[in-house]
């Protein structure tokens, strides 16, 4: 079994006192300080409007920070902040309806100049990873919601990023599909050892998946707590039905309750 002990290698991404104020004056995120470590599974948990998506978009470089600093570790890759090594999964699968599954997954490599033939082995490999190797030649409309989300995950992983950012990816799915995708995501994460930042409203999902939960509060959006889930992986039904899981969920719920009432937690 693996432990969730923090690694001693430098963080993949460091945020220091990062704030974001939009042009209309909204302070969406205030003073966020966070290190995203190699092979961390971090959830951002908090009420609507607490800046979870804004934080994710800042990390992705989709929006600019207003103040503070963010640094990507280039130690092992030679990559710089302008060359972020990440994949992004949105709540909606955002697939091209006119393109087959294969072509949807190929897209990031195509944009990087790779031909269909050259990309084929890696596209097949990621489709296999998400359990869709037999569906390369079908159109998105022929797939269930869960399968579309799998395609979206495959597309995000096709470049083998070191960081996978996921913005409420399973929120629109039914409970059974969500549990299955939680399990499959954990298995892929454990095998391929990238880091994940996962936005969710669900205490249960965050406890099941993460080794670290960042609890956020709104008005202005900010971090009020970080909770470590010191439980070994793999996690399965035994963990999901255990009293330890329940105890973690209670602790995280209490922290979230503080977030809803604007209380900063100091422990
Ligand atoms: N482009 C924008 N321009 C102005 N304000 C924005 C913009 N994007 C987000 N905001 C505001 O910033 C705050 C944080 O929004 P954000 O979407 O990051 O929150 P969230 O925690 O992800 O919410 P939810 O859980 O509802 O998705 C909210 O008050 C939101 O209205």
PDB file of C-alpha atoms and ligand atoms in Angstrom:
ATOM      1  CA  UNK A   1       0.000   0.000   0.000  1.00  0.00           C
ATOM      2  CA  UNK A   2       1.144   3.549  -0.685  1.00  0.00           C
ATOM      3  CA  UNK A   3       1.225   6.184   1.999  1.00  0.00           C
ATOM      4  CA  UNK A   4       0.091   9.779   1.477  1.00  0.00           C
ATOM      5  CA  UNK A   5       3.220  11.199   3.075  1.00  0.00           C
ATOM      6  CA  UNK A   6       4.164  14.470   1.371  1.00  0.00           C
ATOM      7  CA  UNK A   7       7.071  14.177  -1.011  1.00  0.00           C
ATOM      8  CA  UNK A   8      10.341  16.002  -0.445  1.00  0.00           C
ATOM      9  CA  UNK A   9      10.784  16.957  -4.108  1.00  0.00           C
ATOM     10  CA  UNK A  10      10.146  20.612  -5.037  1.00  0.00           C
ATOM     11  CA  UNK A  11       6.496  21.450  -5.732  1.00  0.00           C
ATOM     12  CA  UNK A  12       5.274  21.273  -9.278  1.00  0.00           C
ATOM     13  CA  UNK A  13       3.474  24.610  -8.931  1.00  0.00           C
ATOM     14  CA  UNK A  14       3.804  27.214  -6.171  1.00  0.00           C
ATOM     15  CA  UNK A  15       1.288  29.974  -5.564  1.00  0.00           C
ATOM     16  CA  UNK A  16       2.234  32.781  -3.199  1.00  0.00           C
ATOM     17  CA  UNK A  17      -0.388  35.322  -2.059  1.00  0.00           C
ATOM     18  CA  UNK A  18      -2.176  35.054  -5.376  1.00  0.00           C
ATOM     19  CA  UNK A  19      -5.183  37.320  -5.873  1.00  0.00           C
ATOM     20  CA  UNK A  20      -7.525  37.883  -8.750  1.00  0.00           C
ATOM     21  CA  UNK A  21      -9.724  40.930  -9.183  1.00  0.00           C
ATOM     22  CA  UNK A  22     -11.890  41.060 -12.290  1.00  0.00           C
ATOM     23  CA  UNK A  23     -12.398  44.220 -14.319  1.00  0.00           C
ATOM     24  CA  UNK A  24     -15.827  44.742 -12.735  1.00  0.00           C
ATOM     25  CA  UNK A  25     -14.183  44.983  -9.300  1.00  0.00           C
ATOM     26  CA  UNK A  26     -15.052  41.487  -8.020  1.00  0.00           C
ATOM     27  CA  UNK A  27     -12.303  40.108  -5.816  1.00  0.00           C
ATOM     28  CA  UNK A  28     -12.660  36.466  -6.895  1.00  0.00           C
ATOM     29  CA  UNK A  29      -9.609  35.173  -5.058  1.00  0.00           C
ATOM     30  CA  UNK A  30      -7.579  36.711  -2.261  1.00  0.00           C
ATOM     31  CA  UNK A  31      -4.109  35.767  -1.064  1.00  0.00           C
ATOM     32  CA  UNK A  32      -3.979  32.111  -2.068  1.00  0.00           C
ATOM     33  CA  UNK A  33      -0.783  30.344  -1.056  1.00  0.00           C
ATOM     34  CA  UNK A  34      -0.428  26.729  -2.111  1.00  0.00           C
ATOM     35  CA  UNK A  35       2.212  24.246  -3.187  1.00  0.00           C
ATOM     36  CA  UNK A  36       1.046  21.552  -5.578  1.00  0.00           C
ATOM     37  CA  UNK A  37       3.394  18.636  -5.071  1.00  0.00           C
ATOM     38  CA  UNK A  38       4.386  15.840  -7.414  1.00  0.00           C
ATOM     39  CA  UNK A  39       1.662  13.172  -7.357  1.00  0.00           C
ATOM     40  CA  UNK A  40      -0.622  15.189  -5.077  1.00  0.00           C
ATOM     41  CA  UNK A  41      -4.366  14.743  -5.444  1.00  0.00           C
ATOM     42  CA  UNK A  42      -5.734  18.076  -4.222  1.00  0.00           C
ATOM     43  CA  UNK A  43      -9.407  19.018  -4.089  1.00  0.00           C
ATOM     44  CA  UNK A  44     -10.675  22.593  -3.983  1.00  0.00           C
ATOM     45  CA  UNK A  45     -13.869  22.439  -1.949  1.00  0.00           C
ATOM     46  CA  UNK A  46     -16.169  25.303  -1.100  1.00  0.00           C
ATOM     47  CA  UNK A  47     -19.480  27.062  -1.679  1.00  0.00           C
ATOM     48  CA  UNK A  48     -20.473  28.625  -4.943  1.00  0.00           C
ATOM     49  CA  UNK A  49     -18.485  31.751  -5.767  1.00  0.00           C
ATOM     50  CA  UNK A  50     -15.493  31.051  -3.491  1.00  0.00           C
ATOM     51  CA  UNK A  51     -13.045  31.218  -6.378  1.00  0.00           C
ATOM     52  CA  UNK A  52     -12.426  27.516  -7.037  1.00  0.00           C
ATOM     53  CA  UNK A  53     -12.710  27.817 -10.812  1.00  0.00           C
ATOM     54  CA  UNK A  54     -10.835  31.097 -10.807  1.00  0.00           C
ATOM     55  CA  UNK A  55      -7.928  29.450  -8.956  1.00  0.00           C
ATOM     56  CA  UNK A  56      -7.926  26.570 -11.434  1.00  0.00           C
ATOM     57  CA  UNK A  57      -7.993  28.934 -14.411  1.00  0.00           C
ATOM     58  CA  UNK A  58      -5.113  30.944 -12.923  1.00  0.00           C
ATOM     59  CA  UNK A  59      -3.025  27.797 -12.581  1.00  0.00           C
ATOM     60  CA  UNK A  60      -3.893  26.878 -16.166  1.00  0.00           C
ATOM     61  CA  UNK A  61      -2.909  30.311 -17.425  1.00  0.00           C
ATOM     62  CA  UNK A  62      -6.418  30.880 -18.771  1.00  0.00           C
ATOM     63  CA  UNK A  63      -6.704  34.052 -16.710  1.00  0.00           C
ATOM     64  CA  UNK A  64      -4.027  36.392 -15.335  1.00  0.00           C
ATOM     65  CA  UNK A  65      -3.345  36.900 -11.673  1.00  0.00           C
ATOM     66  CA  UNK A  66      -3.757  40.445 -10.351  1.00  0.00           C
ATOM     67  CA  UNK A  67      -1.100  40.147  -7.649  1.00  0.00           C
ATOM     68  CA  UNK A  68       1.116  37.557  -6.005  1.00  0.00           C
ATOM     69  CA  UNK A  69       3.351  35.002  -7.651  1.00  0.00           C
ATOM     70  CA  UNK A  70       3.008  31.662  -9.322  1.00  0.00           C
ATOM     71  CA  UNK A  71       5.878  29.467 -10.282  1.00  0.00           C
ATOM     72  CA  UNK A  72       6.095  26.214 -12.161  1.00  0.00           C
ATOM     73  CA  UNK A  73       8.923  23.877 -11.364  1.00  0.00           C
ATOM     74  CA  UNK A  74      11.001  23.415 -14.495  1.00  0.00           C
ATOM     75  CA  UNK A  75      13.577  21.368 -12.641  1.00  0.00           C
ATOM     76  CA  UNK A  76      12.970  18.078 -14.370  1.00  0.00           C
ATOM     77  CA  UNK A  77      11.444  19.181 -17.636  1.00  0.00           C
ATOM     78  CA  UNK A  78      13.199  22.363 -18.694  1.00  0.00           C
ATOM     79  CA  UNK A  79       9.707  23.804 -19.061  1.00  0.00           C
ATOM     80  CA  UNK A  80       8.837  27.333 -18.032  1.00  0.00           C
ATOM     81  CA  UNK A  81       5.695  29.027 -16.826  1.00  0.00           C
ATOM     82  CA  UNK A  82       4.780  29.900 -20.382  1.00  0.00           C
ATOM     83  CA  UNK A  83       4.933  26.232 -21.245  1.00  0.00           C
ATOM     84  CA  UNK A  84       2.653  24.752 -18.613  1.00  0.00           C
ATOM     85  CA  UNK A  85       2.587  20.992 -18.572  1.00  0.00           C
ATOM     86  CA  UNK A  86      -1.098  20.383 -17.922  1.00  0.00           C
ATOM     87  CA  UNK A  87      -4.372  18.941 -19.102  1.00  0.00           C
ATOM     88  CA  UNK A  88      -7.764  20.520 -18.338  1.00  0.00           C
ATOM     89  CA  UNK A  89     -11.102  18.762 -17.915  1.00  0.00           C
ATOM     90  CA  UNK A  90     -14.246  20.901 -17.721  1.00  0.00           C
ATOM     91  CA  UNK A  91     -17.635  20.039 -16.259  1.00  0.00           C
ATOM     92  CA  UNK A  92     -18.986  19.681 -19.792  1.00  0.00           C
ATOM     93  CA  UNK A  93     -17.014  17.215 -21.909  1.00  0.00           C
ATOM     94  CA  UNK A  94     -16.761  19.885 -24.695  1.00  0.00           C
ATOM     95  CA  UNK A  95     -16.249  17.341 -27.474  1.00  0.00           C
ATOM     96  CA  UNK A  96     -16.442  18.196 -31.165  1.00  0.00           C
ATOM     97  CA  UNK A  97     -19.746  16.559 -32.201  1.00  0.00           C
ATOM     98  CA  UNK A  98     -18.713  16.192 -35.837  1.00  0.00           C
ATOM     99  CA  UNK A  99     -15.508  14.303 -34.988  1.00  0.00           C
ATOM    100  CA  UNK A 100     -15.108  10.679 -33.942  1.00  0.00           C
ATOM    101  CA  UNK A 101     -13.756   9.798 -30.503  1.00  0.00           C
ATOM    102  CA  UNK A 102     -10.287   9.169 -31.955  1.00  0.00           C
ATOM    103  CA  UNK A 103     -10.167  12.623 -33.538  1.00  0.00           C
ATOM    104  CA  UNK A 104     -11.411  14.335 -30.391  1.00  0.00           C
ATOM    105  CA  UNK A 105      -8.617  12.738 -28.379  1.00  0.00           C
ATOM    106  CA  UNK A 106      -6.011  13.401 -31.076  1.00  0.00           C
ATOM    107  CA  UNK A 107      -6.808  17.159 -31.059  1.00  0.00           C
ATOM    108  CA  UNK A 108      -4.086  18.401 -28.618  1.00  0.00           C
ATOM    109  CA  UNK A 109      -1.443  16.420 -30.493  1.00  0.00           C
ATOM    110  CA  UNK A 110      -2.786  17.618 -33.840  1.00  0.00           C
ATOM    111  CA  UNK A 111      -2.528  21.209 -32.606  1.00  0.00           C
ATOM    112  CA  UNK A 112       1.072  20.428 -31.639  1.00  0.00           C
ATOM    113  CA  UNK A 113       1.742  19.328 -35.208  1.00  0.00           C
ATOM    114  CA  UNK A 114       1.508  15.551 -34.867  1.00  0.00           C
ATOM    115  CA  UNK A 115      -0.043  13.609 -37.748  1.00  0.00           C
ATOM    116  CA  UNK A 116      -2.951  11.232 -37.227  1.00  0.00           C
ATOM    117  CA  UNK A 117      -0.758   8.218 -37.958  1.00  0.00           C
ATOM    118  CA  UNK A 118       2.042   9.314 -35.655  1.00  0.00           C
ATOM    119  CA  UNK A 119      -0.428  10.023 -32.859  1.00  0.00           C
ATOM    120  CA  UNK A 120      -2.377   6.780 -33.265  1.00  0.00           C
ATOM    121  CA  UNK A 121      -0.453   4.638 -30.729  1.00  0.00           C
ATOM    122  CA  UNK A 122      -0.718   7.190 -27.923  1.00  0.00           C
ATOM    123  CA  UNK A 123      -4.366   7.959 -28.725  1.00  0.00           C
ATOM    124  CA  UNK A 124      -5.123   4.233 -28.538  1.00  0.00           C
ATOM    125  CA  UNK A 125      -3.154   3.978 -25.300  1.00  0.00           C
ATOM    126  CA  UNK A 126      -5.124   6.734 -23.539  1.00  0.00           C
ATOM    127  CA  UNK A 127      -8.411   5.366 -24.850  1.00  0.00           C
ATOM    128  CA  UNK A 128      -7.444   2.064 -23.303  1.00  0.00           C
ATOM    129  CA  UNK A 129      -6.540   3.825 -20.055  1.00  0.00           C
ATOM    130  CA  UNK A 130     -10.086   5.222 -19.782  1.00  0.00           C
ATOM    131  CA  UNK A 131     -11.726   1.975 -20.898  1.00  0.00           C
ATOM    132  CA  UNK A 132     -12.797   3.132 -24.363  1.00  0.00           C
ATOM    133  CA  UNK A 133     -10.441   1.285 -26.692  1.00  0.00           C
ATOM    134  CA  UNK A 134     -13.396  -0.148 -28.638  1.00  0.00           C
ATOM    135  CA  UNK A 135     -15.014   3.246 -29.177  1.00  0.00           C
ATOM    136  CA  UNK A 136     -12.403   5.104 -31.228  1.00  0.00           C
ATOM    137  CA  UNK A 137     -14.602   5.131 -34.319  1.00  0.00           C
ATOM    138  CA  UNK A 138     -17.881   6.332 -32.873  1.00  0.00           C
ATOM    139  CA  UNK A 139     -19.263   9.853 -32.637  1.00  0.00           C
ATOM    140  CA  UNK A 140     -19.851  11.565 -29.262  1.00  0.00           C
ATOM    141  CA  UNK A 141     -23.641  11.439 -29.752  1.00  0.00           C
ATOM    142  CA  UNK A 142     -23.445   7.633 -29.539  1.00  0.00           C
ATOM    143  CA  UNK A 143     -21.910   7.767 -26.043  1.00  0.00           C
ATOM    144  CA  UNK A 144     -23.408   8.059 -22.553  1.00  0.00           C
ATOM    145  CA  UNK A 145     -22.557  11.056 -20.341  1.00  0.00           C
ATOM    146  CA  UNK A 146     -19.977   9.042 -18.419  1.00  0.00           C
ATOM    147  CA  UNK A 147     -18.328   7.832 -21.620  1.00  0.00           C
ATOM    148  CA  UNK A 148     -18.155  11.379 -22.989  1.00  0.00           C
ATOM    149  CA  UNK A 149     -16.400  12.413 -19.790  1.00  0.00           C
ATOM    150  CA  UNK A 150     -13.955   9.528 -20.276  1.00  0.00           C
ATOM    151  CA  UNK A 151     -13.172  10.865 -23.754  1.00  0.00           C
ATOM    152  CA  UNK A 152     -12.602  14.302 -22.259  1.00  0.00           C
ATOM    153  CA  UNK A 153     -10.191  12.805 -19.694  1.00  0.00           C
ATOM    154  CA  UNK A 154      -8.379  10.867 -22.433  1.00  0.00           C
ATOM    155  CA  UNK A 155      -8.000  14.072 -24.452  1.00  0.00           C
ATOM    156  CA  UNK A 156      -6.544  15.860 -21.403  1.00  0.00           C
ATOM    157  CA  UNK A 157      -4.081  13.013 -20.777  1.00  0.00           C
ATOM    158  CA  UNK A 158      -2.978  12.437 -24.366  1.00  0.00           C
ATOM    159  CA  UNK A 159      -0.005  14.777 -23.929  1.00  0.00           C
ATOM    160  CA  UNK A 160       0.994  12.965 -20.697  1.00  0.00           C
ATOM    161  CA  UNK A 161       0.835  16.156 -18.602  1.00  0.00           C
ATOM    162  CA  UNK A 162       2.353  16.372 -15.145  1.00  0.00           C
ATOM    163  CA  UNK A 163      -0.723  18.189 -13.840  1.00  0.00           C
ATOM    164  CA  UNK A 164      -4.375  17.422 -14.532  1.00  0.00           C
ATOM    165  CA  UNK A 165      -6.832  20.195 -13.657  1.00  0.00           C
ATOM    166  CA  UNK A 166     -10.466  19.104 -13.327  1.00  0.00           C
ATOM    167  CA  UNK A 167     -13.340  21.546 -12.828  1.00  0.00           C
ATOM    168  CA  UNK A 168     -16.303  19.647 -11.348  1.00  0.00           C
ATOM    169  CA  UNK A 169     -15.880  16.929 -13.955  1.00  0.00           C
ATOM    170  CA  UNK A 170     -18.441  14.487 -12.553  1.00  0.00           C
ATOM    171  CA  UNK A 171     -21.040  16.907 -11.176  1.00  0.00           C
ATOM    172  CA  UNK A 172     -23.557  16.232 -13.938  1.00  0.00           C
ATOM    173  CA  UNK A 173     -23.296  12.441 -13.755  1.00  0.00           C
ATOM    174  CA  UNK A 174     -25.507  10.010 -11.877  1.00  0.00           C
ATOM    175  CA  UNK A 175     -24.214   8.560  -8.603  1.00  0.00           C
ATOM    176  CA  UNK A 176     -23.199   5.122  -9.923  1.00  0.00           C
ATOM    177  CA  UNK A 177     -21.354   6.554 -12.918  1.00  0.00           C
ATOM    178  CA  UNK A 178     -19.650   9.044 -10.655  1.00  0.00           C
ATOM    179  CA  UNK A 179     -18.429   6.330  -8.275  1.00  0.00           C
ATOM    180  CA  UNK A 180     -17.091   4.300 -11.193  1.00  0.00           C
ATOM    181  CA  UNK A 181     -15.304   7.322 -12.649  1.00  0.00           C
ATOM    182  CA  UNK A 182     -13.879   8.208  -9.215  1.00  0.00           C
ATOM    183  CA  UNK A 183     -12.415   4.703  -8.972  1.00  0.00           C
ATOM    184  CA  UNK A 184     -11.075   4.696 -12.522  1.00  0.00           C
ATOM    185  CA  UNK A 185      -9.565   8.170 -12.128  1.00  0.00           C
ATOM    186  CA  UNK A 186      -7.761   7.069  -8.960  1.00  0.00           C
ATOM    187  CA  UNK A 187      -6.422   3.964 -10.704  1.00  0.00           C
ATOM    188  CA  UNK A 188      -5.100   6.033 -13.647  1.00  0.00           C
ATOM    189  CA  UNK A 189      -3.617   8.634 -11.294  1.00  0.00           C
ATOM    190  CA  UNK A 190      -1.832   5.965  -9.243  1.00  0.00           C
ATOM    191  CA  UNK A 191      -0.424   4.249 -12.287  1.00  0.00           C
ATOM    192  CA  UNK A 192       0.686   7.324 -14.228  1.00  0.00           C
ATOM    193  CA  UNK A 193       1.732   9.458 -11.265  1.00  0.00           C
ATOM    194  CA  UNK A 194       0.682  12.901 -12.457  1.00  0.00           C
ATOM    195  CA  UNK A 195      -0.729  15.475  -9.997  1.00  0.00           C
ATOM    196  CA  UNK A 196      -4.404  16.418  -9.880  1.00  0.00           C
ATOM    197  CA  UNK A 197      -6.267  19.541  -8.783  1.00  0.00           C
ATOM    198  CA  UNK A 198      -9.945  18.682  -8.636  1.00  0.00           C
ATOM    199  CA  UNK A 199     -12.764  21.177  -8.061  1.00  0.00           C
ATOM    200  CA  UNK A 200     -15.843  19.768  -6.358  1.00  0.00           C
ATOM    201  CA  UNK A 201     -18.820  20.725  -4.205  1.00  0.00           C
ATOM    202  CA  UNK A 202     -18.936  17.248  -2.721  1.00  0.00           C
ATOM    203  CA  UNK A 203     -17.387  16.535   0.681  1.00  0.00           C
ATOM    204  CA  UNK A 204     -17.732  12.782   0.029  1.00  0.00           C
ATOM    205  CA  UNK A 205     -15.992  12.927  -3.316  1.00  0.00           C
ATOM    206  CA  UNK A 206     -13.164  15.107  -2.010  1.00  0.00           C
ATOM    207  CA  UNK A 207     -12.487  12.772   0.941  1.00  0.00           C
ATOM    208  CA  UNK A 208     -12.592   9.671  -1.227  1.00  0.00           C
ATOM    209  CA  UNK A 209     -10.198  10.996  -3.843  1.00  0.00           C
ATOM    210  CA  UNK A 210      -7.762  13.407  -2.270  1.00  0.00           C
ATOM    211  CA  UNK A 211      -4.701  13.374  -0.109  1.00  0.00           C
ATOM    212  CA  UNK A 212      -5.236  17.124   0.494  1.00  0.00           C
ATOM    213  CA  UNK A 213      -8.442  19.150   0.623  1.00  0.00           C
ATOM    214  CA  UNK A 214      -8.267  22.918   0.311  1.00  0.00           C
ATOM    215  CA  UNK A 215     -11.400  24.398   1.877  1.00  0.00           C
ATOM    216  CA  UNK A 216     -12.406  27.780   0.497  1.00  0.00           C
ATOM    217  CA  UNK A 217     -14.836  30.531   1.499  1.00  0.00           C
ATOM    218  CA  UNK A 218     -16.550  33.242  -0.539  1.00  0.00           C
ATOM    219  CA  UNK A 219     -16.741  37.056  -0.548  1.00  0.00           C
ATOM    220  CA  UNK A 220     -13.882  37.355  -1.109  1.00  0.00           C
ATOM    221  CA  UNK A 221     -12.831  33.925  -2.361  1.00  0.00           C
ATOM    222  CA  UNK A 222     -10.047  32.602  -0.163  1.00  0.00           C
ATOM    223  CA  UNK A 223      -8.549  29.501   1.416  1.00  0.00           C
ATOM    224  CA  UNK A 224      -9.649  28.980   5.000  1.00  0.00           C
ATOM    225  CA  UNK A 225      -8.390  25.490   5.730  1.00  0.00           C
ATOM    226  CA  UNK A 226      -6.358  22.614   4.405  1.00  0.00           C
ATOM    227  CA  UNK A 227      -7.119  19.092   5.516  1.00  0.00           C
ATOM    228  CA  UNK A 228      -4.902  16.106   4.830  1.00  0.00           C
ATOM    229  CA  UNK A 229      -6.566  12.754   4.303  1.00  0.00           C
ATOM    230  CA  UNK A 230      -3.878  10.465   5.615  1.00  0.00           C
ATOM    231  CA  UNK A 231      -5.277   7.265   4.205  1.00  0.00           C
ATOM    232  CA  UNK A 232      -3.452   4.809   2.011  1.00  0.00           C
ATOM    233  CA  UNK A 233      -4.247   4.145  -1.620  1.00  0.00           C
ATOM    234  CA  UNK A 234      -5.707   2.177  -3.268  1.00  0.00           C
ATOM    235  CA  UNK A 235      -9.036   3.281  -1.830  1.00  0.00           C
ATOM    236  CA  UNK A 236     -12.081   1.238  -2.622  1.00  0.00           C
ATOM    237  CA  UNK A 237     -15.396   0.130  -1.186  1.00  0.00           C
ATOM    238  CA  UNK A 238     -13.733  -0.913   2.056  1.00  0.00           C
ATOM    239  CA  UNK A 239     -12.604   2.694   2.610  1.00  0.00           C
ATOM    240  CA  UNK A 240     -15.847   4.236   1.329  1.00  0.00           C
ATOM    241  CA  UNK A 241     -17.889   2.271   3.856  1.00  0.00           C
ATOM    242  CA  UNK A 242     -15.449   2.581   6.774  1.00  0.00           C
ATOM    243  CA  UNK A 243     -15.870   4.578   9.969  1.00  0.00           C
ATOM    244  CA  UNK A 244     -12.598   6.355   9.116  1.00  0.00           C
ATOM    245  CA  UNK A 245     -14.133   7.662   5.919  1.00  0.00           C
ATOM    246  CA  UNK A 246     -17.142   8.881   7.854  1.00  0.00           C
ATOM    247  CA  UNK A 247     -14.922  10.601  10.411  1.00  0.00           C
ATOM    248  CA  UNK A 248     -12.997  12.408   7.642  1.00  0.00           C
ATOM    249  CA  UNK A 249     -16.277  13.470   6.008  1.00  0.00           C
ATOM    250  CA  UNK A 250     -17.523  14.863   9.322  1.00  0.00           C
ATOM    251  CA  UNK A 251     -14.306  16.840   9.870  1.00  0.00           C
ATOM    252  CA  UNK A 252     -14.372  18.244   6.337  1.00  0.00           C
ATOM    253  CA  UNK A 253     -18.095  19.096   6.645  1.00  0.00           C
ATOM    254  CA  UNK A 254     -17.393  21.008   9.843  1.00  0.00           C
ATOM    255  CA  UNK A 255     -14.664  22.961   8.121  1.00  0.00           C
ATOM    256  CA  UNK A 256     -16.969  23.663   5.187  1.00  0.00           C
ATOM    257  CA  UNK A 257     -19.637  24.817   7.606  1.00  0.00           C
ATOM    258  CA  UNK A 258     -17.087  27.365   8.843  1.00  0.00           C
ATOM    259  CA  UNK A 259     -16.537  28.405   5.219  1.00  0.00           C
ATOM    260  CA  UNK A 260     -20.249  28.979   4.755  1.00  0.00           C
ATOM    261  CA  UNK A 261     -20.303  31.188   7.827  1.00  0.00           C
ATOM    262  CA  UNK A 262     -17.147  33.063   6.964  1.00  0.00           C
ATOM    263  CA  UNK A 263     -15.050  31.668   9.829  1.00  0.00           C
ATOM    264  CA  UNK A 264     -11.298  31.303   9.395  1.00  0.00           C
ATOM    265  CA  UNK A 265     -10.106  28.057  10.908  1.00  0.00           C
ATOM    266  CA  UNK A 266      -6.822  27.881  12.736  1.00  0.00           C
ATOM    267  CA  UNK A 267      -5.545  24.389  13.523  1.00  0.00           C
TER     268      UNK A 267
HETATM  269  N1  LIG B   1     -14.994  36.739 -15.736  1.00  0.00           N
HETATM  270  C1  LIG B   1     -15.490  37.204 -14.582  1.00  0.00           C
HETATM  271  N2  LIG B   1     -15.785  38.502 -14.422  1.00  0.00           N
HETATM  272  C2  LIG B   1     -16.269  38.977 -13.250  1.00  0.00           C
HETATM  273  N3  LIG B   1     -16.497  38.193 -12.158  1.00  0.00           N
HETATM  274  C3  LIG B   1     -16.242  36.897 -12.260  1.00  0.00           C
HETATM  275  C4  LIG B   1     -15.722  36.327 -13.470  1.00  0.00           C
HETATM  276  N4  LIG B   1     -15.556  34.991 -13.263  1.00  0.00           N
HETATM  277  C5  LIG B   1     -15.945  34.744 -11.999  1.00  0.00           C
HETATM  278  N5  LIG B   1     -16.342  35.891 -11.394  1.00  0.00           N
HETATM  279  C6  LIG B   1     -16.807  36.024 -10.003  1.00  0.00           C
HETATM  280  O1  LIG B   1     -15.741  35.625  -9.167  1.00  0.00           O
HETATM  281  C7  LIG B   1     -16.231  34.915  -8.033  1.00  0.00           C
HETATM  282  C8  LIG B   1     -15.591  33.549  -7.994  1.00  0.00           C
HETATM  283  O2  LIG B   1     -16.070  32.808  -9.106  1.00  0.00           O
HETATM  284  P1  LIG B   1     -15.643  31.290  -9.387  1.00  0.00           P
HETATM  285  O3  LIG B   1     -16.351  30.846 -10.623  1.00  0.00           O
HETATM  286  O4  LIG B   1     -14.179  31.159  -9.351  1.00  0.00           O
HETATM  287  O5  LIG B   1     -16.256  30.555  -8.113  1.00  0.00           O
HETATM  288  P2  LIG B   1     -16.503  29.007  -7.870  1.00  0.00           P
HETATM  289  O6  LIG B   1     -16.092  28.747  -6.475  1.00  0.00           O
HETATM  290  O7  LIG B   1     -15.836  28.207  -8.928  1.00  0.00           O
HETATM  291  O8  LIG B   1     -18.089  28.918  -8.006  1.00  0.00           O
HETATM  292  P3  LIG B   1     -19.003  27.695  -8.499  1.00  0.00           P
HETATM  293  O9  LIG B   1     -18.841  26.619  -7.485  1.00  0.00           O
HETATM  294  O10 LIG B   1     -20.385  28.273  -8.487  1.00  0.00           O
HETATM  295  O11 LIG B   1     -18.530  27.301  -9.863  1.00  0.00           O
HETATM  296  C9  LIG B   1     -17.746  34.891  -8.170  1.00  0.00           C
HETATM  297  O12 LIG B   1     -18.259  35.965  -7.425  1.00  0.00           O
HETATM  298  C10 LIG B   1     -17.961  35.110  -9.660  1.00  0.00           C
HETATM  299  O13 LIG B   1     -19.196  35.740  -9.897  1.00  0.00           O
END
